[in-house]
Tab-separated table of C-alpha atoms and ligand atoms in Angstrom:
chain	number	residue	atom	x	y	z
J	162	UNK	CA	-28.683	16.301	37.512
J	163	UNK	CA	-27.842	13.894	34.847
J	164	UNK	CA	-30.070	10.752	33.300
J	165	UNK	CA	-26.556	8.855	32.569
J	166	UNK	CA	-25.691	6.363	34.627
J	167	UNK	CA	-21.737	5.728	34.840
J	168	UNK	CA	-20.820	2.911	31.737
J	169	UNK	CA	-17.405	1.189	31.195
J	170	UNK	CA	-16.299	-1.647	29.179
J	171	UNK	CA	-16.253	-5.105	29.943
J	172	UNK	CA	-13.312	-5.094	28.469
J	173	UNK	CA	-10.069	-3.715	27.098
J	174	UNK	CA	-11.452	-6.081	24.076
J	175	UNK	CA	-14.463	-4.723	23.896
J	176	UNK	CA	-13.092	-1.276	23.899
J	177	UNK	CA	-11.061	-2.005	21.209
J	178	UNK	CA	-13.553	-3.895	18.972
J	179	UNK	CA	-15.977	-0.875	19.065
J	180	UNK	CA	-13.365	1.302	18.683
J	181	UNK	CA	-12.061	0.250	15.551
J	182	UNK	CA	-15.662	-1.001	14.988
J	183	UNK	CA	-16.747	2.980	14.622
J	184	UNK	CA	-14.129	4.238	13.122
J	185	UNK	CA	-13.797	0.981	9.995
J	186	UNK	CA	-17.015	2.062	7.910
J	187	UNK	CA	-17.640	3.660	4.970
J	188	UNK	CA	-14.752	5.648	4.843
J	189	UNK	CA	-12.800	2.906	4.182
J	190	UNK	CA	-14.557	1.220	1.428
J	191	UNK	CA	-17.415	3.483	0.736
J	192	UNK	CA	-15.489	7.348	0.222
J	193	UNK	CA	-11.959	6.334	0.361
J	194	UNK	CA	-12.043	4.410	-3.067
J	195	UNK	CA	-13.614	7.741	-4.409
J	196	UNK	CA	-11.173	10.323	-2.702
J	197	UNK	CA	-8.800	8.729	-3.706
J	198	UNK	CA	-9.708	8.615	-7.887
J	199	UNK	CA	-10.465	12.309	-7.495
J	200	UNK	CA	-7.371	13.512	-5.438
J	201	UNK	CA	-4.189	12.004	-6.759
J	202	UNK	CA	-3.916	7.715	-6.415
J	203	UNK	CA	-0.178	6.215	-4.657
J	204	UNK	CA	0.122	10.246	-3.881
J	205	UNK	CA	-3.018	10.862	-1.724
J	206	UNK	CA	-2.526	7.940	-0.274
J	207	UNK	CA	0.219	8.703	0.964
J	208	UNK	CA	-0.659	11.938	1.953
J	209	UNK	CA	-3.602	10.337	4.159
J	210	UNK	CA	-1.609	7.956	5.605
J	211	UNK	CA	0.953	11.162	6.909
J	212	UNK	CA	-1.848	12.931	8.154
J	213	UNK	CA	-3.122	9.739	10.179
J	214	UNK	CA	-0.066	9.639	11.827
J	215	UNK	CA	0.898	13.384	12.339
J	216	UNK	CA	-2.300	15.193	12.747
J	217	UNK	CA	-5.116	12.249	13.149
J	218	UNK	CA	-2.968	10.049	15.974
J	219	UNK	CA	-2.190	12.976	18.329
J	220	UNK	CA	-6.166	13.679	18.278
J	221	UNK	CA	-7.694	10.564	18.467
J	222	UNK	CA	-5.173	10.206	21.991
J	223	UNK	CA	-6.798	14.089	22.402
J	224	UNK	CA	-10.394	12.845	22.481
J	225	UNK	CA	-10.028	10.010	23.727
J	226	UNK	CA	-8.202	11.367	27.428
J	227	UNK	CA	-10.589	14.527	27.361
J	228	UNK	CA	-13.463	11.691	27.127
J	229	UNK	CA	-11.503	9.539	30.186
J	230	UNK	CA	-10.132	12.652	32.256
J	231	UNK	CA	-13.230	13.850	33.086
J	232	UNK	CA	-16.078	10.815	32.675
J	233	UNK	CA	-18.451	12.532	30.320
J	234	UNK	CA	-19.321	13.443	27.100
J	235	UNK	CA	-17.739	17.078	24.675
J	236	UNK	CA	-20.610	19.383	25.861
J	237	UNK	CA	-19.565	18.629	29.787
J	238	UNK	CA	-16.023	17.165	29.428
J	239	UNK	CA	-15.205	20.475	26.976
J	240	UNK	CA	-16.750	22.782	30.055
J	241	UNK	CA	-15.302	20.750	32.754
J	242	UNK	CA	-12.530	21.003	31.062
J	243	UNK	CA	-12.117	25.168	30.854
J	244	UNK	CA	-14.284	25.697	33.490
J	245	UNK	CA	-11.208	23.066	35.837
J	246	UNK	CA	-8.892	25.429	34.481
J	247	UNK	CA	-9.725	28.963	34.811
J	248	UNK	CA	-10.677	28.397	38.628
J	249	UNK	CA	-7.132	27.188	39.060
J	250	UNK	CA	-6.068	30.186	37.082
J	251	UNK	CA	-8.102	33.103	38.522
J	252	UNK	CA	-11.460	32.479	40.491
J	253	UNK	CA	-13.396	35.804	38.610
J	254	UNK	CA	-16.572	34.750	36.609
J	255	UNK	CA	-15.477	36.669	33.893
J	256	UNK	CA	-12.941	33.771	32.752
J	257	UNK	CA	-15.460	30.950	34.365
J	258	UNK	CA	-18.065	32.374	32.071
J	259	UNK	CA	-15.618	32.495	28.728
J	260	UNK	CA	-14.856	29.077	29.644
J	261	UNK	CA	-18.432	27.892	29.904
J	262	UNK	CA	-18.342	29.722	25.888
J	263	UNK	CA	-17.122	25.848	25.346
J	264	UNK	CA	-20.452	24.719	25.776
J	265	UNK	CA	-20.799	25.835	22.529
J	266	UNK	CA	-18.127	24.883	20.803
J	267	UNK	CA	-19.291	20.523	22.478
J	268	UNK	CA	-23.039	21.595	21.536
J	269	UNK	CA	-21.854	22.368	17.970
J	270	UNK	CA	-19.593	19.088	17.142
J	271	UNK	CA	-22.954	16.958	18.790
J	272	UNK	CA	-25.253	18.873	15.794
J	273	UNK	CA	-22.756	17.842	13.667
J	274	UNK	CA	-22.825	14.353	14.706
J	275	UNK	CA	-26.495	14.548	13.901
J	276	UNK	CA	-26.230	15.884	10.474
J	277	UNK	CA	-23.062	13.005	9.972
J	278	UNK	CA	-25.382	10.639	11.563
J	279	UNK	CA	-28.933	10.914	8.801
J	280	UNK	CA	-26.290	11.503	6.316
J	281	UNK	CA	-24.445	8.013	6.783
J	282	UNK	CA	-27.478	6.309	6.936
J	283	UNK	CA	-29.104	7.351	3.649
J	284	UNK	CA	-25.522	6.382	1.900
J	285	UNK	CA	-25.908	2.984	4.861
J	286	UNK	CA	-30.059	3.079	3.342
J	287	UNK	CA	-28.226	2.766	-0.458
J	288	UNK	CA	-26.482	0.010	0.621
J	289	UNK	CA	-29.610	-2.333	2.337
J	290	UNK	CA	-31.148	-1.556	-1.199
J	291	UNK	CA	-27.792	-3.209	-2.869
J	292	UNK	CA	-27.824	-6.404	-0.676
J	293	UNK	CA	-31.540	-6.809	-0.753
J	294	UNK	CA	-30.995	-6.335	-4.957
J	295	UNK	CA	-28.316	-8.608	-5.059
J	296	UNK	CA	-29.978	-11.716	-3.382
J	297	UNK	CA	-33.832	-11.169	-5.265
J	298	UNK	CA	-32.826	-10.799	-8.446
J	299	UNK	CA	-30.109	-13.698	-7.991
J	300	UNK	CA	-32.853	-15.072	-6.894
J	301	UNK	CA	-35.538	-14.183	-9.038
J	302	UNK	CA	-33.894	-13.934	-12.488
J	303	UNK	CA	-30.002	-15.278	-11.586
J	304	UNK	CA	-28.767	-12.645	-12.786
J	305	UNK	CA	-28.161	-8.606	-10.901
J	306	UNK	CA	-28.819	-5.570	-12.800
J	307	UNK	CA	-26.827	-3.023	-11.625
J	308	UNK	CA	-28.017	0.125	-14.071
J	309	UNK	CA	-31.499	-0.959	-13.152
J	310	UNK	CA	-30.974	-0.805	-9.237
J	311	UNK	CA	-29.570	1.801	-9.247
J	312	UNK	CA	-31.991	3.551	-10.734
J	313	UNK	CA	-34.823	2.195	-8.751
J	314	UNK	CA	-33.005	4.202	-5.762
J	315	UNK	CA	-32.417	7.586	-7.876
J	316	UNK	CA	-35.879	8.309	-8.705
J	317	UNK	CA	-36.910	6.877	-5.432
J	318	UNK	CA	-36.836	9.940	-3.029
J	319	UNK	CA	-39.447	7.147	-0.446
J	320	UNK	CA	-37.198	4.020	-1.401
J	321	UNK	CA	-34.821	5.749	0.120
J	322	UNK	CA	-36.075	7.743	3.063
J	323	UNK	CA	-37.382	4.342	4.077
J	324	UNK	CA	-33.626	2.477	3.592
J	325	UNK	CA	-32.873	5.493	6.054
J	326	UNK	CA	-35.772	4.737	8.593
J	327	UNK	CA	-34.988	1.066	8.695
J	328	UNK	CA	-30.959	1.458	9.175
J	329	UNK	CA	-31.317	3.648	12.143
J	330	UNK	CA	-33.866	1.611	13.438
J	331	UNK	CA	-31.762	-1.410	13.999
J	332	UNK	CA	-28.869	1.222	15.078
J	333	UNK	CA	-31.406	2.668	17.016
J	334	UNK	CA	-32.015	-1.159	19.071
J	335	UNK	CA	-28.472	-1.292	19.221
J	336	UNK	CA	-27.688	1.721	21.295
J	337	UNK	CA	-30.794	1.141	23.579
J	338	UNK	CA	-29.253	-1.953	25.174
J	339	UNK	CA	-26.651	0.022	25.994
J	340	UNK	CA	-23.018	-0.059	26.224
J	341	UNK	CA	-21.566	-3.480	27.612
J	342	UNK	CA	-25.109	-5.459	26.684
J	343	UNK	CA	-25.984	-3.653	23.108
J	344	UNK	CA	-22.751	-2.082	21.696
J	345	UNK	CA	-19.653	-4.169	23.103
J	346	UNK	CA	-21.564	-7.476	23.232
J	347	UNK	CA	-22.662	-6.901	18.914
J	348	UNK	CA	-19.489	-5.568	17.905
J	349	UNK	CA	-17.829	-8.557	19.269
J	350	UNK	CA	-19.598	-10.934	17.409
J	351	UNK	CA	-19.405	-9.525	14.561
J	352	UNK	CA	-16.244	-7.928	13.566
J	353	UNK	CA	-14.615	-11.900	13.715
J	354	UNK	CA	-16.671	-12.954	10.580
J	355	UNK	CA	-15.847	-8.889	9.534
J	356	UNK	CA	-12.345	-10.058	9.266
J	357	UNK	CA	-12.359	-13.733	7.829
J	358	UNK	CA	-15.171	-11.551	5.149
J	359	UNK	CA	-12.959	-9.131	4.258
J	360	UNK	CA	-9.941	-11.395	4.291
J	361	UNK	CA	-11.708	-14.044	1.980
J	362	UNK	CA	-12.470	-10.871	-0.081
J	363	UNK	CA	-8.619	-9.082	-0.853
J	364	UNK	CA	-7.840	-12.455	-1.821
J	365	UNK	CA	-10.512	-13.250	-4.390
J	366	UNK	CA	-9.523	-9.783	-5.812
J	367	UNK	CA	-5.744	-9.370	-5.888
J	368	UNK	CA	-5.920	-13.208	-7.692
J	369	UNK	CA	-7.687	-11.028	-10.231
J	370	UNK	CA	-5.108	-9.583	-13.119
J	371	UNK	CA	-5.787	-6.053	-12.806
J	372	UNK	CA	-4.261	-6.491	-9.724
J	373	UNK	CA	-0.676	-5.310	-9.953
J	374	UNK	CA	-2.081	-2.114	-11.774
J	375	UNK	CA	-3.593	-1.504	-8.576
J	376	UNK	CA	-1.140	-2.169	-6.619
J	377	UNK	CA	0.941	0.451	-9.153
J	378	UNK	CA	-2.508	3.017	-8.631
J	379	UNK	CA	-2.700	2.887	-4.688
J	380	UNK	CA	1.305	2.296	-3.920
J	381	UNK	CA	3.130	4.800	-7.267
J	382	UNK	CA	2.876	7.987	-5.785
J	383	UNK	CA	2.652	11.091	-9.042
J	384	UNK	CA	3.378	14.210	-7.092
J	385	UNK	CA	1.863	15.883	-9.791
J	386	UNK	CA	-1.881	14.522	-9.488
J	387	UNK	CA	-2.203	16.822	-6.376
J	388	UNK	CA	-4.507	19.585	-6.271
J	389	UNK	CA	-4.406	22.248	-4.011
J	390	UNK	CA	-7.665	20.367	-2.956
J	391	UNK	CA	-5.207	17.170	-1.967
J	392	UNK	CA	-3.931	18.220	1.563
J	393	UNK	CA	-7.938	18.789	2.466
J	394	UNK	CA	-9.053	16.747	0.926
J	395	UNK	CA	-6.706	13.313	2.808
J	396	UNK	CA	-6.795	15.472	6.640
J	397	UNK	CA	-10.929	15.352	6.192
J	398	UNK	CA	-11.225	11.833	5.597
J	399	UNK	CA	-8.761	10.781	8.260
J	400	UNK	CA	-10.841	13.313	10.510
J	401	UNK	CA	-13.379	11.392	9.093
J	402	UNK	CA	-12.183	7.791	9.211
J	403	UNK	CA	-10.891	8.239	12.282
J	404	UNK	CA	-14.405	9.711	13.801
J	405	UNK	CA	-12.825	12.644	15.105
J	406	UNK	CA	-14.244	16.144	15.306
J	407	UNK	CA	-17.342	14.637	16.653
J	408	UNK	CA	-16.554	13.770	20.531
J	409	UNK	CA	-17.282	10.170	19.624
J	410	UNK	CA	-13.894	9.370	20.756
J	411	UNK	CA	-14.171	11.396	23.876
J	412	UNK	CA	-17.615	9.262	24.528
J	413	UNK	CA	-16.320	6.068	23.867
J	414	UNK	CA	-12.800	7.683	26.240
J	415	UNK	CA	-15.434	8.146	29.088
J	416	UNK	CA	-16.081	4.587	29.326
J	417	UNK	CA	-12.550	2.622	29.139
J	418	UNK	CA	-11.074	1.541	32.863
J	419	UNK	CA	-8.557	3.705	34.531
J	420	UNK	CA	-6.265	1.115	33.402
J	421	UNK	CA	-6.398	1.354	29.899
J	422	UNK	CA	-3.463	3.511	28.840
J	423	UNK	CA	-4.822	5.325	25.730
J	424	UNK	CA	-1.258	6.623	23.871
J	425	UNK	CA	-1.065	2.206	23.002
J	426	UNK	CA	-5.227	2.231	22.465
J	427	UNK	CA	-4.469	5.391	20.270
J	428	UNK	CA	-2.415	3.773	18.373
J	429	UNK	CA	-3.496	0.770	17.768
J	430	UNK	CA	-7.137	2.041	16.792
J	431	UNK	CA	-5.867	4.184	14.222
J	432	UNK	CA	-2.972	2.067	12.542
J	433	UNK	CA	-5.607	-1.481	12.028
J	434	UNK	CA	-7.985	1.557	10.513
J	435	UNK	CA	-5.405	3.063	8.321
J	436	UNK	CA	-5.131	-1.184	6.967
J	437	UNK	CA	-7.676	-2.188	6.516
J	438	UNK	CA	-7.777	1.372	4.333
J	439	UNK	CA	-5.056	0.115	2.137
J	440	UNK	CA	-6.603	-2.945	2.978
J	441	UNK	CA	-10.205	-1.963	1.665
J	442	UNK	CA	-7.860	-0.184	-1.235
J	443	UNK	CA	-6.620	-3.413	-2.327
J	444	UNK	CA	-10.249	-5.026	-2.720
J	445	UNK	CA	-11.239	-2.567	-4.206
J	446	UNK	CA	-9.042	-1.165	-6.484
J	447	UNK	CA	-8.385	-4.525	-9.002
J	448	UNK	CA	-11.924	-4.735	-9.837
J	449	UNK	CA	-11.798	-0.403	-10.278
J	450	UNK	CA	-9.309	-0.741	-12.815
J	451	UNK	CA	-10.783	-3.704	-14.480
J	452	UNK	CA	-13.714	-1.008	-15.453
J	453	UNK	CA	-11.304	1.507	-16.372
J	454	UNK	CA	-12.330	4.565	-14.191
J	455	UNK	CA	-15.285	5.633	-15.406
J	456	UNK	CA	-17.241	6.250	-13.005
J	457	UNK	CA	-16.818	8.699	-9.796
J	458	UNK	CA	-18.241	10.602	-6.671
J	459	UNK	CA	-20.291	9.000	-4.698
J	460	UNK	CA	-22.052	6.017	-6.669
J	461	UNK	CA	-18.589	5.028	-7.700
J	462	UNK	CA	-18.599	1.660	-5.601
J	463	UNK	CA	-22.263	0.631	-6.866
J	464	UNK	CA	-21.860	1.249	-10.756
J	465	UNK	CA	-19.033	-0.236	-10.457
J	466	UNK	CA	-18.620	-3.151	-8.239
J	467	UNK	CA	-21.789	-5.304	-8.922
J	468	UNK	CA	-21.160	-5.541	-12.578
J	469	UNK	CA	-17.933	-7.105	-11.895
J	470	UNK	CA	-18.849	-9.325	-8.760
J	471	UNK	CA	-20.797	-10.912	-11.213
J	472	UNK	CA	-18.597	-10.977	-14.112
J	473	UNK	CA	-16.454	-13.412	-11.618
J	474	UNK	CA	-15.566	-16.607	-11.056
J	475	UNK	CA	-18.832	-17.487	-7.658
J	476	UNK	CA	-19.349	-13.915	-8.390
J	477	UNK	CA	-23.335	-13.593	-6.374
J	478	UNK	CA	-21.720	-15.260	-3.384
J	479	UNK	CA	-18.336	-12.839	-3.967
J	480	UNK	CA	-21.052	-10.005	-4.146
J	481	UNK	CA	-23.356	-11.052	-1.248
J	482	UNK	CA	-20.021	-11.283	1.027
J	483	UNK	CA	-18.613	-7.782	0.210
J	484	UNK	CA	-22.370	-5.836	0.384
J	485	UNK	CA	-23.120	-7.552	3.654
J	486	UNK	CA	-19.205	-6.511	4.680
J	487	UNK	CA	-20.424	-3.324	3.440
J	488	UNK	CA	-23.389	-3.220	5.828
J	489	UNK	CA	-21.410	-4.634	9.233
J	490	UNK	CA	-19.145	-1.510	8.537
J	491	UNK	CA	-21.730	0.921	8.047
J	492	UNK	CA	-23.784	-0.119	11.627
J	493	UNK	CA	-20.845	-0.408	13.608
J	494	UNK	CA	-20.140	3.574	12.956
J	495	UNK	CA	-23.493	4.298	13.148
J	496	UNK	CA	-24.022	2.981	16.465
J	497	UNK	CA	-20.844	4.978	17.063
J	498	UNK	CA	-22.311	7.781	15.792
J	499	UNK	CA	-25.752	7.559	17.576
J	500	UNK	CA	-24.062	6.683	20.770
J	501	UNK	CA	-22.337	9.678	20.821
J	502	UNK	CA	-25.245	12.005	20.618
J	503	UNK	CA	-27.284	9.899	22.898
J	504	UNK	CA	-24.880	9.918	25.915
J	505	UNK	CA	-24.242	13.854	25.088
J	506	UNK	CA	-27.931	14.016	25.736
J	507	UNK	CA	-27.877	11.866	29.122
J	508	UNK	CA	-25.587	13.981	30.586
J	509	UNK	CA	-27.499	16.613	30.858
J	510	UNK	CA	-31.377	15.619	30.788
J	511	UNK	CA	-32.921	12.448	33.330
J	512	UNK	CA	-33.783	11.140	30.251
J	513	UNK	CA	-33.516	6.897	29.860
J	514	UNK	CA	-31.402	5.693	27.389
J	515	UNK	CA	-34.311	4.347	25.672
J	516	UNK	CA	-36.312	7.854	25.110
J	517	UNK	CA	-32.342	9.384	24.528
J	518	UNK	CA	-32.191	6.541	21.518
J	519	UNK	CA	-35.656	7.797	19.860
J	520	UNK	CA	-35.565	11.018	20.564
J	521	UNK	CA	-32.063	11.138	18.477
J	522	UNK	CA	-33.550	8.868	15.642
J	523	UNK	CA	-35.722	10.540	15.757
J	524	UNK	CA	-34.807	14.148	14.820
J	525	UNK	CA	-31.392	11.827	12.785
J	526	UNK	CA	-34.279	11.012	10.633
J	527	UNK	CA	-36.277	14.606	9.950
J	528	UNK	CA	-33.040	16.094	9.004
J	529	UNK	CA	-32.211	12.924	6.345
J	530	UNK	CA	-35.268	12.991	4.785
J	531	UNK	CA	-32.950	15.365	2.651
J	532	UNK	CA	-30.505	14.068	1.318
J	533	UNK	CA	-32.510	11.005	0.764
J	534	UNK	CA	-34.442	13.913	-1.898
J	535	UNK	CA	-30.716	14.519	-3.277
J	536	UNK	CA	-31.609	13.094	-5.980
J	537	UNK	CA	-35.940	13.505	-6.797
J	538	UNK	CA	-37.642	16.811	-5.295
J	539	UNK	CA	-34.378	18.195	-4.328
J	540	UNK	CA	-32.174	17.568	-7.454
J	541	UNK	CA	-32.049	21.557	-8.595
J	542	UNK	CA	-30.151	21.599	-5.326
J	543	UNK	CA	-26.461	21.834	-6.128
J	544	UNK	CA	-23.128	24.034	-6.541
J	545	UNK	CA	-21.052	23.590	-9.675
J	546	UNK	CA	-22.620	20.293	-10.560
J	547	UNK	CA	-22.937	18.985	-6.916
J	548	UNK	CA	-25.960	18.545	-5.197
J	549	UNK	CA	-26.943	17.922	-1.726
J	550	UNK	CA	-25.898	14.842	-0.794
J	551	UNK	CA	-21.766	15.856	-2.020
J	552	UNK	CA	-22.617	19.444	-0.531
J	553	UNK	CA	-22.946	18.029	2.236
J	554	UNK	CA	-20.541	15.629	2.599
J	555	UNK	CA	-17.603	18.446	0.807
J	556	UNK	CA	-19.096	21.136	3.912
J	557	UNK	CA	-19.006	18.306	6.996
J	558	UNK	CA	-15.923	16.912	6.567
J	559	UNK	CA	-13.603	18.643	4.411
J	560	UNK	CA	-14.166	21.638	6.406
J	561	UNK	CA	-16.574	21.298	9.974
J	562	UNK	CA	-14.267	18.232	11.078
J	563	UNK	CA	-11.026	20.290	10.575
J	564	UNK	CA	-11.922	22.855	12.423
J	565	UNK	CA	-13.716	21.100	15.159
J	566	UNK	CA	-10.125	19.328	15.744
J	567	UNK	CA	-8.648	22.608	15.629
J	568	UNK	CA	-10.685	23.062	18.202
J	569	UNK	CA	-10.494	19.707	20.216
J	570	UNK	CA	-6.089	21.034	19.711
J	571	UNK	CA	-6.346	24.389	21.541
J	572	UNK	CA	-8.448	22.731	24.208
J	573	UNK	CA	-6.081	20.059	25.020
J	574	UNK	CA	-3.108	22.259	24.709
J	575	UNK	CA	-3.794	24.932	26.189
J	576	UNK	CA	-6.590	24.248	29.021
J	577	UNK	CA	-5.451	20.776	30.278
J	578	UNK	CA	-3.124	20.356	33.523
J	579	UNK	CA	0.545	19.326	32.976
J	580	UNK	CA	-0.080	16.545	35.657
J	581	UNK	CA	-3.232	14.298	34.392
J	582	UNK	CA	-1.632	14.151	30.456
J	583	UNK	CA	0.959	13.099	31.587
J	584	UNK	CA	-0.114	10.706	33.690
J	585	UNK	CA	-2.415	8.732	30.978
J	586	UNK	CA	1.623	9.016	29.874
J	587	UNK	CA	3.700	7.209	32.058
J	588	UNK	CA	4.553	4.184	32.550
J	589	UNK	CA	6.572	3.763	35.442
J	590	UNK	CA	8.898	6.405	34.847
J	591	UNK	CA	10.418	5.393	31.566
J	592	UNK	CA	11.965	7.922	29.459
J	593	UNK	CA	10.293	7.016	26.679
J	594	UNK	CA	7.299	7.565	27.567
J	595	UNK	CA	8.074	11.012	28.891
J	596	UNK	CA	9.788	11.760	25.293
J	597	UNK	CA	6.706	10.052	24.158
J	598	UNK	CA	4.816	12.928	26.006
J	599	UNK	CA	6.706	15.718	24.791
J	600	UNK	CA	5.956	14.721	21.382
J	601	UNK	CA	2.319	14.300	21.724
J	602	UNK	CA	2.541	17.715	23.525
J	603	UNK	CA	4.313	19.517	20.555
J	604	UNK	CA	2.305	17.636	17.980
J	605	UNK	CA	-0.881	19.369	19.167
J	606	UNK	CA	-0.142	22.663	20.191
J	607	UNK	CA	2.217	23.426	16.670
J	608	UNK	CA	2.309	20.528	14.523
J	609	UNK	CA	-1.862	19.852	13.567
J	610	UNK	CA	-2.303	23.115	14.161
J	611	UNK	CA	-0.715	24.496	11.665
J	612	UNK	CA	-1.277	21.860	9.636
J	613	UNK	CA	-5.093	22.259	9.304
J	614	UNK	CA	-5.167	25.718	8.800
J	615	UNK	CA	-2.395	25.538	5.717
J	616	UNK	CA	-4.287	22.775	3.784
J	617	UNK	CA	-7.211	25.401	4.926
J	618	UNK	CA	-5.641	28.709	3.381
J	619	UNK	CA	-4.522	26.247	0.707
J	620	UNK	CA	-7.936	25.070	-0.364
J	621	UNK	CA	-9.521	28.720	0.302
J	622	UNK	CA	-6.694	30.244	-1.897
J	623	UNK	CA	-8.202	27.000	-4.582
J	624	UNK	CA	-11.231	28.622	-4.085
J	625	UNK	CA	-10.117	32.532	-4.825
J	626	UNK	CA	-8.467	31.200	-7.637
J	627	UNK	CA	-4.943	31.584	-6.508
J	628	UNK	CA	-3.027	28.927	-6.469
Z	163	LIG	N1	-15.211	6.487	11.207
Z	163	LIG	C1	-16.628	5.843	10.684
Z	163	LIG	C2	-16.319	5.958	8.722
Z	163	LIG	O1	-15.011	5.495	8.547
Z	163	LIG	C3	-17.296	7.160	10.295
Z	163	LIG	C4	-17.420	8.386	11.624
Z	163	LIG	C5	-17.349	9.533	11.746
Z	163	LIG	C6	-17.910	7.206	12.897
Z	163	LIG	C7	-17.003	9.866	12.678
Z	163	LIG	C8	-18.529	8.565	14.002
Z	163	LIG	C9	-17.789	9.451	13.899
Z	163	LIG	O2	-16.462	5.547	7.873
């Protein structure tokens, strides 16, 4: 018995908006710039685009297919697929029991999703803080003190907890309303505003004198700048930015209507998200180069951008627009994360949507207290100079997501019945779609796992000092 009434997207466009809204978030605007600076500039960007198309896109298609075919979220979708397959092979109870262990795989994905939601909410709280500081500071004194704003935040753990809770509350209110009324309507209203703001900001940024240097930094690949960790960082970032590995896209796939062709949907979401990341780079790098890349890490964006924003013509408006954009992006992605956990709860319990959302929100707030205190009470918890927030980021994104993607790839390649998967690809029996299916199957069975294992292995050699 479960509390989930089968929800569907109202329109196909609504699905695109919500999926792109979930994919496009802090990962593109906040994380992409500092990971690119730390991991090799233009060469890293190339690696990122390559992984997005070679690994991200096939996996995204895999997650959406899993959701659409089972009409369930990740835990019961994995279970169904594995159990159905073993029943059709041999109805022995031992095999069925073995297949049910996939439930654990799903459960771990959902727990990780909860952790990512909490850590994500802390950073979204920072964005809220800067948005308010920018606005209030400007109104009161006509200026905005970046260092002061950052230190207020760094030194006040309670403030970080409060901001994180406010952000989770806003996300919760939207998710409680449901798929069509809440998520689809809200993201549908906000996305166009967001795209317009982004275009205005990029145009402004590209008119700065540092624009040519920024273009060279982003698109001229100097492979000597790559490290043994760069492939893993690129891979982890692709998973994170495309919202793969935590079951979010399985949930979104389960709301798709019969007629939607998944390969085309996956392709559109991947290319849109990758383009928006590159677009975000065009917005941010001219500004960062202006300050000579003096800092990096999670604070990079907050430390450098506002300082530069207020120095340029109409900087106040430019700054406000930027932080509004950043917050809308963070909210869209948080909605995807929260919805994914809620949908799993609805699959397995009799809870109402509202109760499931409140329960998830409460757990996320409790978990989020740890990263929110990483610059105060828990500042001594660190590894090789990296604080708790960065450790959590690295563990979740660079290790857990690729491992989880490996599980999804295995499940899709070995357990999904060929005729069912093929039906998602074949369109009027055209030869082209038949070829597309064979390519996808090859990538999901061999190429993606080899690239993921290769990147993990390389990073391990790096940690052991052997590469
Ligand atoms: N894709 C989002 C971003 O780039 C983060 C996210 C990850 C959202 C996983 C949902 C699931 O910010």
